[in-house]
Every structure is written in structure tokens, then in C-alpha cells.
Amino acid sequence: MNALTVTGLSKSFGGVKAIQDLSFDVHAGTVHAIIGPNGAGKTTLINLVTGIYTPDAGTVELFGQDVGGCAPEGLAKLGLSRTFQNLQVCMNMSAVDNVMIGAHLSLASGLLLGMLRLPSLRRADAACRERALELMEFVGVAQYAGSQASQLPYGALKRLEIARALAASPRLLLMDEPAAGLNHTETAEIELLIRRIAESGTTVVLVEHDMKLIMGVSDRILVLHYGRRLALGTTEEVRNHPEVISAYLGATA
Ligand SMILES: Nc1ncnc2c1ncn2[C@@H]1O[C@H](COP(=O)(O)OP(=O)(O)OP(=O)(O)O)[C@@H](O)[C@H]1O
Ligand SMILES: [Mg+2]
């Protein structure tokens, strides 16, 4: 079963073809990396899959269901969740409230109902907080539960975003550079966390530049180059792919 099937996807910004006629699939239950040089189209692809951008052409299927035209909130209800390349944390809220926002995105009860303060909703709120605390424990930031988000170190904020994404109980989690700006030790911890997320049954799509992390944790890798698919395969296949080698050597030369 595919968690994600992308077929003939294209997106341009003015004259820039950010994604060009891209097709690939992500097997359910795996960690699937998406790599490529800066500007290759990785974040654009995530924004297309999560309904933030509308494709110029092509289709996106989530667990076999065509989700073209679905808004991000609708996709959250279908089990899609993400983290952001640039931190998207509400700094003036507590850390645990930030995680709870993630759960509310996938809950049926809207804000208006929440304001009515019904007993059933208060119970749901308490359960939601409990779950948020568990997730903070799971990602390793439990000690910051009561803290204002602005007081957390950068590495903890990256983890907090992961906890928020998990609060929606996703079937598919898209992570855009979870290790960006982290040191070696912190990156190794993120690798372990990704593995634990995958073991819990959530399919992970991982956009990253850190090759050690990618090679350590991925089942398959999609390589993007100027918005096109350069390669798709296991870590071994991609590592030995002549065009991947020359594209990366070209990018660093
Ligand atoms: N909203 C936008 N408006 C105009 N151009 C955009 C927009 N988003 C992306 N682009 C362009 O599309 C191309 C792909 O950008 P994208 O951010 O998807 O790359 P990326 O692979 O995520 O790069 P990085 O590794 O630096 O994060 C780039 O040329 C970028 O300038
Ligand atoms: Mg990006």
C-alpha cells in the first residue's frame, strides 16, 4: 500500500519550474527521504502535498484517496501532518499549548464550540493536554511543559514542532529539515526519534540535507534536481547512482 502517490505533478512560480512532471510513491510504514540541492523543489513539493499550493498539473493520492483540491485542514483529518523548515512556533504561548494546537487541527469540535465551555469539551481538553504532555515526553522536551515557548533552546523548539505534528495522530508525517541547525549529537537524537516514530506505525517523509542522517534512517530516497526526479531507490541504489554523484559534485564544485 502506498501512503503517498504523486503523479505528473508540476508547479511553476513565474518562470521558475519548481516541480516538473514529478511522479513517485512512498510505501506505507517506511521512512522516505527527499533530497536535492538548495532550490531543488523539496519544500514546494511538501507544500503541494499538504494543500498549501495548488498544482499546475498532476495528482496527489493519500493512502489511495485522491486529495487534489483538499485544504490543509481537510488533509489533517485524513491523517497528514507536517513540520516546517522555518520554525512555526507560537512564541508567546506555553510549550504544551503549542503541542495542543496540533491536536485541535484534527479534532471535529471547532473554536466556537470550545468557547461554549461544555463539560464534555472540558474533559476533551484535559485529555488533549494529557496527550500533549505524553508527546513532549516522547520527543524529549517534557521538562519544558510549563515554559513559555520563547524560553526554549532552538533544539528543543525543533522537537516541540515534531510533538505538535504528532498530536494530530498522523498516518503520514512530512518533516522539512528536522535537523537543520542542530549539532551532531542533537542530529543523532533526531535520527533515533524518527526511527521511533516510524516504529509506532507512522509513515515518515523526510526532507533533509544531512547525509549521515538520511543514509542512517531512510528506507528509500527520492532525489530531486531542478524540480525533476533524478533518482528513486534504496540508500544503496541512490548512493551509487552516477547522475546523483555528478549532480552533487556539480552542486558543491
Ligand atoms: N512561493 C514562491 N514564490 C516564488 N518562487 C518560489 C516560491 N517557493 C519556492 N520558489 C522557488 O522554487 C524553487 C524551489 O524552491 P524550494 O523552496 O521548494 O526548494 P528547496 O529544495 O526546499 O530548497 P532548500 O534546500 O534551500 O530548502 C526555487 O527556485 C525557489 O526560489
Ligand atoms: Mg526547503
Short mmCIF file of C-alpha atoms and ligand atoms in Angstrom, two decimals:
data_model
loop_
_atom_site.label_atom_id
_atom_site.label_comp_id
_atom_site.label_asym_id
_atom_site.label_seq_id
_atom_site.Cartn_x
_atom_site.Cartn_y
_atom_site.Cartn_z
CA MET A 1 0.00 0.00 0.00
CA ASN A 2 1.22 3.48 -0.81
CA ALA A 3 0.99 6.21 1.80
CA LEU A 4 1.55 8.73 -0.97
CA THR A 5 1.30 8.53 -4.75
CA VAL A 6 2.32 11.58 -6.74
CA THR A 7 1.68 11.53 -10.49
CA GLY A 8 2.73 14.09 -13.10
CA LEU A 9 2.96 16.89 -10.56
CA SER A 10 4.05 20.35 -11.78
CA LYS A 11 4.28 23.79 -10.18
CA SER A 12 5.83 26.98 -11.55
CA PHE A 13 6.40 30.37 -9.95
CA GLY A 14 6.61 32.85 -12.81
CA GLY A 15 9.40 31.47 -14.96
CA VAL A 16 10.72 29.10 -12.27
CA LYS A 17 9.65 25.49 -12.76
CA ALA A 18 9.89 24.46 -9.12
CA ILE A 19 8.37 20.98 -9.70
CA GLN A 20 8.27 19.46 -13.17
CA ASP A 21 6.21 16.42 -14.17
CA LEU A 22 7.14 14.59 -10.97
CA SER A 23 5.95 11.05 -10.21
CA PHE A 24 6.92 8.90 -7.24
CA ASP A 25 5.40 6.84 -4.45
CA VAL A 26 6.00 6.42 -0.74
CA HIS A 27 5.39 2.94 0.70
CA ALA A 28 3.31 2.89 3.87
CA GLY A 29 5.24 2.17 7.05
CA THR A 30 8.59 3.36 5.70
CA VAL A 31 10.92 6.32 6.15
CA HIS A 32 11.20 8.00 2.76
CA ALA A 33 13.78 10.76 2.26
CA ILE A 34 13.60 13.56 -0.29
CA ILE A 35 16.96 15.12 -1.04
CA GLY A 36 18.38 17.57 -3.54
CA PRO A 37 20.45 20.76 -3.69
CA ASN A 38 19.07 24.11 -2.44
CA GLY A 39 16.19 25.21 -4.65
CA ALA A 40 15.57 21.68 -5.99
CA GLY A 41 11.88 21.94 -5.07
CA LYS A 42 11.70 19.92 -1.85
CA THR A 43 9.69 22.41 0.20
CA THR A 44 7.50 23.23 -2.80
CA LEU A 45 6.71 19.52 -3.07
CA ILE A 46 5.70 19.40 0.61
CA ASN A 47 3.54 22.48 0.13
CA LEU A 48 1.84 20.82 -2.85
CA VAL A 49 1.20 17.59 -0.96
CA THR A 50 -0.17 19.42 2.09
CA GLY A 51 -2.56 21.58 0.06
CA ILE A 52 -0.79 24.90 0.67
CA TYR A 53 -0.04 25.26 -3.05
CA THR A 54 -2.36 24.21 -5.86
CA PRO A 55 -0.53 22.19 -8.53
CA ASP A 56 -0.49 23.41 -12.15
CA ALA A 57 -0.87 19.76 -13.17
CA GLY A 58 -0.80 16.29 -11.66
CA THR A 59 -2.42 14.37 -8.83
CA VAL A 60 -1.66 13.52 -5.21
CA GLU A 61 -3.12 10.42 -3.56
CA LEU A 62 -3.03 9.89 0.19
CA PHE A 63 -3.48 6.21 1.16
CA GLY A 64 -5.19 5.62 -2.16
CA GLN A 65 -7.50 8.62 -1.98
CA ASP A 66 -7.18 11.48 -4.47
CA VAL A 67 -6.73 14.61 -2.35
CA GLY A 68 -6.44 17.16 -5.14
CA GLY A 69 -8.10 20.41 -4.08
CA CYS A 70 -8.26 19.49 -0.38
CA ALA A 71 -7.42 22.31 2.03
CA PRO A 72 -4.69 21.73 4.66
CA GLU A 73 -7.31 21.27 7.45
CA GLY A 74 -9.10 18.58 5.44
CA LEU A 75 -5.82 16.80 4.84
CA ALA A 76 -5.06 16.88 8.57
CA LYS A 77 -8.31 14.99 9.17
CA LEU A 78 -7.18 12.43 6.58
CA GLY A 79 -4.02 11.78 8.58
CA LEU A 80 -1.48 14.18 7.08
CA SER A 81 0.76 16.23 9.34
CA ARG A 82 3.98 18.20 8.87
CA THR A 83 6.81 20.16 10.43
CA PHE A 84 8.29 23.30 8.92
CA GLN A 85 11.74 24.21 7.56
CA ASN A 86 11.49 27.53 9.42
CA LEU A 87 10.14 27.13 12.95
CA GLN A 88 6.42 27.87 13.16
CA VAL A 89 6.02 28.01 16.94
CA CYS A 90 3.80 30.49 18.78
CA MET A 91 6.47 32.06 20.98
CA ASN A 92 4.05 33.87 23.31
CA MET A 93 2.26 30.63 24.24
CA SER A 94 3.40 27.87 26.57
CA ALA A 95 5.21 24.89 25.08
CA VAL A 96 2.38 22.49 25.94
CA ASP A 97 -0.25 24.80 24.39
CA ASN A 98 1.77 24.77 21.17
CA VAL A 99 1.52 20.98 21.11
CA MET A 100 -2.21 21.08 21.87
CA ILE A 101 -2.80 23.25 18.80
CA GLY A 102 -1.66 20.27 16.73
CA ALA A 103 -4.41 18.07 18.18
CA HIS A 104 -7.09 20.72 17.65
CA LEU A 105 -6.28 20.82 13.95
CA SER A 106 -7.62 17.29 13.62
CA LEU A 107 -10.48 17.48 16.13
CA ALA A 108 -14.07 17.84 14.99
CA SER A 109 -15.00 20.45 17.60
CA GLY A 110 -14.41 23.95 16.30
CA LEU A 111 -13.34 27.06 18.16
CA LEU A 112 -16.93 28.25 18.66
CA LEU A 113 -17.90 25.02 20.42
CA GLY A 114 -14.77 25.37 22.52
CA MET A 115 -15.87 28.80 23.70
CA LEU A 116 -19.18 27.38 24.98
CA ARG A 117 -17.16 25.57 27.65
CA LEU A 118 -19.32 22.45 27.70
CA PRO A 119 -18.30 19.82 30.30
CA SER A 120 -17.66 17.25 27.59
CA LEU A 121 -15.29 19.68 25.90
CA ARG A 122 -13.52 20.44 29.16
CA ARG A 123 -12.91 16.73 29.54
CA ALA A 124 -11.69 16.55 25.95
CA ASP A 125 -9.40 19.49 26.67
CA ALA A 126 -7.92 17.76 29.73
CA ALA A 127 -7.35 14.58 27.72
CA CYS A 128 -5.76 16.65 24.97
CA ARG A 129 -3.37 18.28 27.47
CA GLU A 130 -2.51 14.87 28.92
CA ARG A 131 -1.70 13.57 25.45
CA ALA A 132 0.36 16.70 24.65
CA LEU A 133 2.44 16.10 27.78
CA GLU A 134 2.98 12.47 26.74
CA LEU A 135 4.16 13.60 23.33
CA MET A 136 6.54 16.13 24.88
CA GLU A 137 7.95 13.23 26.89
CA PHE A 138 8.18 11.11 23.71
CA VAL A 139 10.22 13.73 21.82
CA GLY A 140 12.33 14.55 24.88
CA VAL A 141 11.17 18.04 25.92
CA ALA A 142 8.96 17.17 28.91
CA GLN A 143 11.00 19.44 31.20
CA TYR A 144 9.72 22.49 29.28
CA ALA A 145 5.97 21.71 29.58
CA GLY A 146 5.13 24.81 31.63
CA SER A 147 7.65 27.10 29.95
CA GLN A 148 6.85 29.86 27.54
CA ALA A 149 7.93 28.66 24.09
CA SER A 150 10.24 31.67 23.73
CA GLN A 151 12.35 30.30 26.61
CA LEU A 152 13.14 27.00 24.87
CA PRO A 153 16.53 26.47 23.21
CA TYR A 154 16.46 26.03 19.42
CA GLY A 155 16.97 22.25 19.53
CA ALA A 156 14.00 21.86 21.88
CA LEU A 157 11.81 24.00 19.61
CA LYS A 158 12.59 21.70 16.68
CA ARG A 159 11.39 18.77 18.82
CA LEU A 160 8.36 20.70 20.02
CA GLU A 161 7.28 21.10 16.39
CA ILE A 162 7.54 17.34 15.96
CA ALA A 163 5.39 16.81 19.07
CA ARG A 164 2.80 19.25 17.68
CA ALA A 165 2.75 17.40 14.35
CA LEU A 166 2.31 14.07 16.18
CA ALA A 167 -0.56 15.48 18.26
CA ALA A 168 -2.78 15.17 15.19
CA SER A 169 -2.07 11.39 15.25
CA PRO A 170 -0.86 11.39 11.64
CA ARG A 171 -0.65 8.35 9.41
CA LEU A 172 1.84 10.28 7.27
CA LEU A 173 4.25 12.80 8.74
CA LEU A 174 6.20 15.15 6.46
CA MET A 175 9.30 16.64 8.07
CA ASP A 176 11.05 19.56 6.37
CA GLU A 177 14.66 19.64 7.58
CA PRO A 178 14.15 18.48 11.20
CA ALA A 179 17.91 18.53 11.82
CA ALA A 180 18.66 21.93 10.27
CA GLY A 181 20.86 23.96 12.61
CA LEU A 182 21.39 21.07 15.04
CA ASN A 183 24.80 19.76 16.13
CA HIS A 184 25.97 16.15 15.65
CA THR A 185 24.64 14.90 18.99
CA GLU A 186 21.25 16.55 18.50
CA THR A 187 21.05 15.21 14.94
CA ALA A 188 21.75 11.67 16.17
CA GLU A 189 18.90 12.09 18.67
CA ILE A 190 16.56 13.25 15.89
CA GLU A 191 17.54 10.14 13.92
CA LEU A 192 16.55 7.97 16.87
CA LEU A 193 13.28 9.87 17.22
CA ILE A 194 12.42 9.43 13.53
CA ARG A 195 13.05 5.72 13.89
CA ARG A 196 10.73 5.54 16.91
CA ILE A 197 8.02 7.48 15.04
CA ALA A 198 8.28 5.03 12.14
CA GLU A 199 8.18 2.05 14.52
CA SER A 200 4.97 3.41 16.02
CA GLY A 201 3.37 2.92 12.59
CA THR A 202 3.53 6.44 11.16
CA THR A 203 4.95 6.75 7.65
CA VAL A 204 7.65 9.43 7.52
CA VAL A 205 8.66 11.62 4.59
CA LEU A 206 11.92 13.30 5.47
CA VAL A 207 13.39 16.31 3.66
CA GLU A 208 16.99 16.78 4.80
CA HIS A 209 20.47 17.88 3.80
CA ASP A 210 22.29 15.86 6.48
CA MET A 211 23.51 12.81 4.53
CA LYS A 212 24.53 10.83 7.60
CA LEU A 213 21.02 11.17 9.00
CA ILE A 214 19.43 10.28 5.66
CA MET A 215 21.59 7.26 5.00
CA GLY A 216 21.08 6.07 8.58
CA VAL A 217 17.31 6.24 8.76
CA SER A 218 15.80 6.02 5.26
CA ASP A 219 14.26 3.02 3.55
CA ARG A 220 14.07 4.78 0.18
CA ILE A 221 15.28 8.10 -1.21
CA LEU A 222 13.89 10.41 -3.90
CA VAL A 223 16.50 12.73 -5.39
CA LEU A 224 15.21 15.99 -6.85
CA HIS A 225 17.19 18.16 -9.24
CA TYR A 226 15.68 21.36 -10.65
CA GLY A 227 12.21 20.08 -9.77
CA ARG A 228 12.66 16.79 -11.58
CA ARG A 229 13.16 13.25 -10.36
CA LEU A 230 16.83 12.39 -10.71
CA ALA A 231 16.67 9.07 -8.87
CA LEU A 232 14.46 6.95 -6.64
CA GLY A 233 15.65 3.89 -4.77
CA THR A 234 17.16 2.40 -1.65
CA THR A 235 20.04 4.19 0.09
CA GLU A 236 22.48 1.82 -1.66
CA GLU A 237 20.98 2.43 -5.10
CA VAL A 238 20.97 6.19 -4.65
CA ARG A 239 24.46 6.33 -3.15
CA ASN A 240 25.88 4.56 -6.21
CA HIS A 241 23.77 6.38 -8.82
CA PRO A 242 26.15 8.08 -11.30
CA GLU A 243 23.83 11.04 -12.01
CA VAL A 244 23.30 11.66 -8.29
CA ILE A 245 27.03 11.67 -7.73
CA SER A 246 27.66 14.11 -10.57
CA ALA A 247 24.72 16.38 -9.61
CA TYR A 248 26.01 16.65 -6.06
CA LEU A 249 29.61 17.09 -7.15
CA GLY A 250 28.36 19.75 -9.57
CA ALA A 251 26.45 21.44 -6.78
CA THR A 252 29.46 21.63 -4.49
CA ALA A 253 32.08 22.41 -7.16
N1 LIG B 1 6.33 31.00 -3.07
C1 LIG B 1 7.28 31.06 -4.01
N2 LIG B 1 7.30 32.08 -4.91
C2 LIG B 1 8.24 32.13 -5.87
N3 LIG B 1 9.21 31.23 -6.03
C3 LIG B 1 9.25 30.19 -5.17
C4 LIG B 1 8.28 30.06 -4.11
N4 LIG B 1 8.56 28.93 -3.41
C5 LIG B 1 9.65 28.40 -4.00
N5 LIG B 1 10.05 29.14 -5.05
C6 LIG B 1 11.18 28.81 -5.95
O1 LIG B 1 11.04 27.47 -6.34
C7 LIG B 1 12.30 26.81 -6.35
C8 LIG B 1 12.25 25.64 -5.38
O2 LIG B 1 12.24 26.16 -4.04
P1 LIG B 1 12.08 25.23 -2.75
O3 LIG B 1 11.97 26.13 -1.59
O4 LIG B 1 11.00 24.26 -3.00
O5 LIG B 1 13.49 24.48 -2.74
P2 LIG B 1 14.10 23.51 -1.63
O6 LIG B 1 14.52 22.27 -2.33
O7 LIG B 1 13.17 23.38 -0.49
O8 LIG B 1 15.41 24.33 -1.19
P3 LIG B 1 16.16 24.37 0.25
O9 LIG B 1 17.00 23.14 0.33
O10 LIG B 1 17.01 25.62 0.15
O11 LIG B 1 15.13 24.48 1.31
C9 LIG B 1 13.34 27.87 -6.01
O12 LIG B 1 13.84 28.39 -7.22
C10 LIG B 1 12.53 28.90 -5.25
O13 LIG B 1 13.12 30.18 -5.38
MG MG B 2 13.25 23.81 1.50
#
